[in-house]
PDB file of C-alpha atoms in Angstrom:
ATOM      1  CA  MET A   1      16.945 -14.756  21.768  1.00  0.00           C
ATOM      2  CA  ILE A   2      13.007 -14.626  21.510  1.00  0.00           C
ATOM      3  CA  ALA A   3      12.526 -18.054  20.634  1.00  0.00           C
ATOM      4  CA  LEU A   4      14.613 -19.028  23.629  1.00  0.00           C
ATOM      5  CA  ASN A   5      12.458 -16.943  26.114  1.00  0.00           C
ATOM      6  CA  LYS A   6      15.637 -14.385  26.738  1.00  0.00           C
ATOM      7  CA  THR A   7      13.109 -11.426  26.024  1.00  0.00           C
ATOM      8  CA  ASP A   8      14.993  -9.359  28.199  1.00  0.00           C
ATOM      9  CA  GLU A   9      18.064 -10.067  27.041  1.00  0.00           C
ATOM     10  CA  ALA A  10      16.784  -9.408  23.609  1.00  0.00           C
ATOM     11  CA  ILE A  11      15.244  -5.975  24.395  1.00  0.00           C
ATOM     12  CA  LYS A  12      18.597  -4.777  25.910  1.00  0.00           C
ATOM     13  CA  MET A  13      20.623  -6.006  23.345  1.00  0.00           C
ATOM     14  CA  LEU A  14      18.005  -4.193  20.613  1.00  0.00           C
ATOM     15  CA  THR A  15      17.322  -1.246  22.276  1.00  0.00           C
ATOM     16  CA  PRO A  16      20.568   0.613  21.792  1.00  0.00           C
ATOM     17  CA  LEU A  17      20.953  -0.758  18.178  1.00  0.00           C
ATOM     18  CA  GLN A  18      17.335   0.222  17.418  1.00  0.00           C
ATOM     19  CA  ARG A  19      18.250   3.625  18.629  1.00  0.00           C
ATOM     20  CA  GLN A  20      21.605   3.815  16.611  1.00  0.00           C
ATOM     21  CA  SER A  21      19.593   2.560  13.467  1.00  0.00           C
ATOM     22  CA  PRO A  22      16.026   3.409  13.722  1.00  0.00           C
ATOM     23  CA  ASN A  23      15.046   2.650  10.120  1.00  0.00           C
ATOM     24  CA  ASN A  24      16.730  -0.795  10.138  1.00  0.00           C
ATOM     25  CA  GLU A  25      13.502  -2.794   9.560  1.00  0.00           C
ATOM     26  CA  VAL A  26      14.772  -5.823  11.179  1.00  0.00           C
ATOM     27  CA  LEU A  27      16.380  -4.494  14.506  1.00  0.00           C
ATOM     28  CA  THR A  28      12.588  -2.286  14.889  1.00  0.00           C
ATOM     29  CA  LEU A  29      10.418  -4.929  14.369  1.00  0.00           C
ATOM     30  CA  ASN A  30      12.485  -7.654  16.371  1.00  0.00           C
ATOM     31  CA  LEU A  31      12.324  -5.162  19.321  1.00  0.00           C
ATOM     32  CA  VAL A  32       8.777  -4.523  18.885  1.00  0.00           C
ATOM     33  CA  VAL A  33       8.087  -8.224  19.002  1.00  0.00           C
ATOM     34  CA  SER A  34      10.430  -8.967  22.024  1.00  0.00           C
ATOM     35  CA  LEU A  35       8.453  -5.822  23.894  1.00  0.00           C
ATOM     36  CA  GLN A  36       5.148  -7.362  22.708  1.00  0.00           C
ATOM     37  CA  THR A  37       6.582 -10.547  24.274  1.00  0.00           C
ATOM     38  CA  ALA A  38       7.523  -9.148  27.330  1.00  0.00           C
ATOM     39  CA  LYS A  39       3.922  -7.502  27.607  1.00  0.00           C
ATOM     40  CA  GLN A  40       5.708  -3.929  27.314  1.00  0.00           C
ATOM     41  CA  TYR A  41       2.531  -2.902  25.143  1.00  0.00           C
ATOM     42  CA  GLN A  42       2.437   0.794  25.371  1.00  0.00           C
ATOM     43  CA  GLN A  43       6.588   1.166  24.229  1.00  0.00           C
ATOM     44  CA  ALA A  44       6.022  -1.708  21.558  1.00  0.00           C
ATOM     45  CA  GLU A  45       2.802   0.534  19.961  1.00  0.00           C
ATOM     46  CA  LYS A  46       5.135   3.468  20.327  1.00  0.00           C
ATOM     47  CA  ILE A  47       8.024   1.971  18.222  1.00  0.00           C
ATOM     48  CA  LEU A  48       5.729   0.705  15.989  1.00  0.00           C
ATOM     49  CA  ALA A  49       3.280   3.521  15.199  1.00  0.00           C
ATOM     50  CA  LEU A  50       6.582   5.704  14.246  1.00  0.00           C
ATOM     51  CA  PHE A  51       7.755   2.782  11.988  1.00  0.00           C
ATOM     52  CA  ILE A  52       4.839   2.544  10.346  1.00  0.00           C
ATOM     53  CA  ARG A  53       4.494   6.235   9.608  1.00  0.00           C
ATOM     54  CA  THR A  54       7.803   6.024   7.931  1.00  0.00           C
ATOM     55  CA  HIS A  55       7.102   2.617   6.364  1.00  0.00           C
ATOM     56  CA  PRO A  56       3.042   2.352   5.414  1.00  0.00           C
ATOM     57  CA  GLU A  57       3.008  -0.078   2.826  1.00  0.00           C
ATOM     58  CA  HIS A  58       5.428  -2.741   5.241  1.00  0.00           C
ATOM     59  CA  VAL A  59       3.044  -5.544   5.185  1.00  0.00           C
ATOM     60  CA  LEU A  60       5.040  -7.401   8.343  1.00  0.00           C
ATOM     61  CA  ALA A  61       4.652  -4.210  10.220  1.00  0.00           C
ATOM     62  CA  HIS A  62       1.087  -4.350   9.887  1.00  0.00           C
ATOM     63  CA  LEU A  63       0.579  -7.685  10.626  1.00  0.00           C
ATOM     64  CA  ILE A  64       2.624  -7.232  14.130  1.00  0.00           C
ATOM     65  CA  ALA A  65       0.383  -4.710  15.010  1.00  0.00           C
ATOM     66  CA  ILE A  66      -2.588  -6.834  14.254  1.00  0.00           C
ATOM     67  CA  ASP A  67      -1.457  -9.139  16.663  1.00  0.00           C
ATOM     68  CA  LEU A  68      -0.344  -6.457  19.375  1.00  0.00           C
ATOM     69  CA  TYR A  69      -4.010  -4.693  19.209  1.00  0.00           C
ATOM     70  CA  LYS A  70      -5.744  -8.007  19.646  1.00  0.00           C
ATOM     71  CA  GLN A  71      -3.831  -8.766  22.559  1.00  0.00           C
ATOM     72  CA  THR A  72      -4.406  -5.043  23.848  1.00  0.00           C
ATOM     73  CA  LYS A  73      -7.977  -5.507  23.104  1.00  0.00           C
ATOM     74  CA  ASN A  74      -8.022  -2.524  21.084  1.00  0.00           C
ATOM     75  CA  LYS A  75     -10.325  -3.487  18.289  1.00  0.00           C
ATOM     76  CA  ALA A  76     -10.628  -0.074  16.711  1.00  0.00           C
ATOM     77  CA  LYS A  77      -6.473  -0.493  15.771  1.00  0.00           C
ATOM     78  CA  GLU A  78      -6.677  -3.709  15.334  1.00  0.00           C
ATOM     79  CA  HIS A  79      -9.656  -3.657  12.374  1.00  0.00           C
ATOM     80  CA  ALA A  80      -7.787  -0.130  11.232  1.00  0.00           C
ATOM     81  CA  HIS A  81      -4.514  -2.379  10.398  1.00  0.00           C
ATOM     82  CA  ARG A  82      -6.341  -5.088   9.120  1.00  0.00           C
ATOM     83  CA  ALA A  83      -7.932  -2.591   6.622  1.00  0.00           C
ATOM     84  CA  GLN A  84      -4.553  -1.085   5.861  1.00  0.00           C
ATOM     85  CA  LEU A  85      -3.141  -4.413   4.998  1.00  0.00           C
ATOM     86  CA  LEU A  86      -6.109  -5.445   2.926  1.00  0.00           C
ATOM     87  CA  SER A  87      -5.533  -1.928   0.654  1.00  0.00           C
ATOM     88  CA  LEU A  88      -1.858  -2.781   0.229  1.00  0.00           C
ATOM     89  CA  LYS A  89      -3.420  -5.808  -1.127  1.00  0.00           C
ATOM     90  CA  GLY A  90      -5.605  -3.897  -3.446  1.00  0.00           C
ATOM     91  CA  LEU A  91      -8.710  -5.490  -1.928  1.00  0.00           C
ATOM     92  CA  PHE A  92     -10.378  -2.033  -1.594  1.00  0.00           C
ATOM     93  CA  ARG A  93     -13.747  -3.199  -0.928  1.00  0.00           C
ATOM     94  CA  LYS A  94     -12.650  -5.359   2.015  1.00  0.00           C
ATOM     95  CA  ALA A  95     -10.542  -2.831   3.303  1.00  0.00           C
ATOM     96  CA  SER A  96     -13.401  -0.217   3.103  1.00  0.00           C
ATOM     97  CA  GLN A  97     -15.702  -2.869   5.167  1.00  0.00           C
ATOM     98  CA  GLU A  98     -13.051  -3.645   7.652  1.00  0.00           C
ATOM     99  CA  MET A  99     -12.608   0.360   8.304  1.00  0.00           C
ATOM    100  CA  GLY A 100     -16.360   0.244   8.864  1.00  0.00           C
ATOM    101  CA  THR A 101     -15.579  -2.356  12.134  1.00  0.00           C
ATOM    102  CA  ALA A 102     -12.922  -0.098  13.217  1.00  0.00           C
ATOM    103  CA  LEU A 103     -15.305   2.896  12.969  1.00  0.00           C
ATOM    104  CA  ILE A 104     -17.808   1.137  15.208  1.00  0.00           C
ATOM    105  CA  TYR A 105     -14.936   0.747  17.706  1.00  0.00           C
ATOM    106  CA  ALA A 106     -13.514   4.002  17.404  1.00  0.00           C
ATOM    107  CA  GLN A 107     -13.825   6.190  20.708  1.00  0.00           C
ATOM    108  CA  SER A 108     -12.231   9.325  19.820  1.00  0.00           C
ATOM    109  CA  SER A 109     -13.693  11.799  17.152  1.00  0.00           C
ATOM    110  CA  LEU A 110     -10.155  12.074  15.401  1.00  0.00           C
ATOM    111  CA  ASP A 111      -9.953   8.186  15.066  1.00  0.00           C
ATOM    112  CA  GLN A 112     -13.600   8.541  13.563  1.00  0.00           C
ATOM    113  CA  ALA A 113     -12.793  10.957  11.158  1.00  0.00           C
ATOM    114  CA  ARG A 114      -9.269   9.046  10.375  1.00  0.00           C
ATOM    115  CA  TYR A 115     -11.373   6.069   9.637  1.00  0.00           C
ATOM    116  CA  SER A 116     -14.053   7.801   7.628  1.00  0.00           C
ATOM    117  CA  ALA A 117     -11.673   9.423   5.240  1.00  0.00           C
ATOM    118  CA  SER A 118     -10.091   6.122   4.926  1.00  0.00           C
ATOM    119  CA  ILE A 119     -13.256   4.311   4.034  1.00  0.00           C
ATOM    120  CA  ASP A 120     -13.853   7.038   1.507  1.00  0.00           C
ATOM    121  CA  LEU A 121     -10.186   6.579  -0.115  1.00  0.00           C
ATOM    122  CA  TYR A 122     -10.550   2.895  -0.166  1.00  0.00           C
ATOM    123  CA  LYS A 123     -14.231   3.229  -1.953  1.00  0.00           C
ATOM    124  CA  LYS A 124     -12.568   5.669  -4.657  1.00  0.00           C
ATOM    125  CA  GLN A 125      -9.434   3.096  -5.164  1.00  0.00           C
ATOM    126  CA  ASP A 126     -12.121   0.569  -5.592  1.00  0.00           C
ATOM    127  CA  ILE A 127     -13.933   2.312  -8.050  1.00  0.00           C
ATOM    128  CA  ARG A 128     -10.689   3.270 -10.065  1.00  0.00           C
ATOM    129  CA  LEU A 129      -9.672  -0.355  -9.753  1.00  0.00           C
ATOM    130  CA  SER A 130     -12.961  -1.609 -11.282  1.00  0.00           C
ATOM    131  CA  ALA A 131     -12.678   1.234 -13.956  1.00  0.00           C
ATOM    132  CA  LEU A 132      -8.863  -0.424 -14.877  1.00  0.00           C
ATOM    133  CA  GLN A 133      -9.943  -4.024 -15.358  1.00  0.00           C
ATOM    134  CA  LYS A 134     -13.031  -3.276 -17.426  1.00  0.00           C
TER     135      LYS A 134
END
C-alpha cells in the first residue's frame, strides 16, 4: 500500500494491528514508515523509539530512524542512531566518532550525558575487540 501511494489506508489498517501485536516487527516498522511517509513524524518517532528500546539490535529499525531524523533535521539523533548502527557492526571506533558528532548537536544535558556515556562504552568495546584480535 505504501508503494501504491495509499499511505493513509496503510496507516488505518496497520495501526489497530500494531496495537494488538506491538512486538510484531513487520507491522511496527511498516506503520512507522507509513507515518513517516505521511509526514506524521512525531507519531512515527514515538512508535519507533519504543520499538528500538525493546529491540536495540534491530538494524532495519536504526536505518529507519536515521532516515526519519534526517527528514526532521534532528542531526543529534540521526548521528546517534548511525553510531548505534556502526557499533552493531563492531565498528566501535567509527561509532565513537559518530557519537561525538551527535554530542556536538545535542541540545539537552540528558542527551549530552547519554551520548558521552555511549562514547566511553564504544571506546572500551574497541579496546576489548582489539585485544581479542591480537
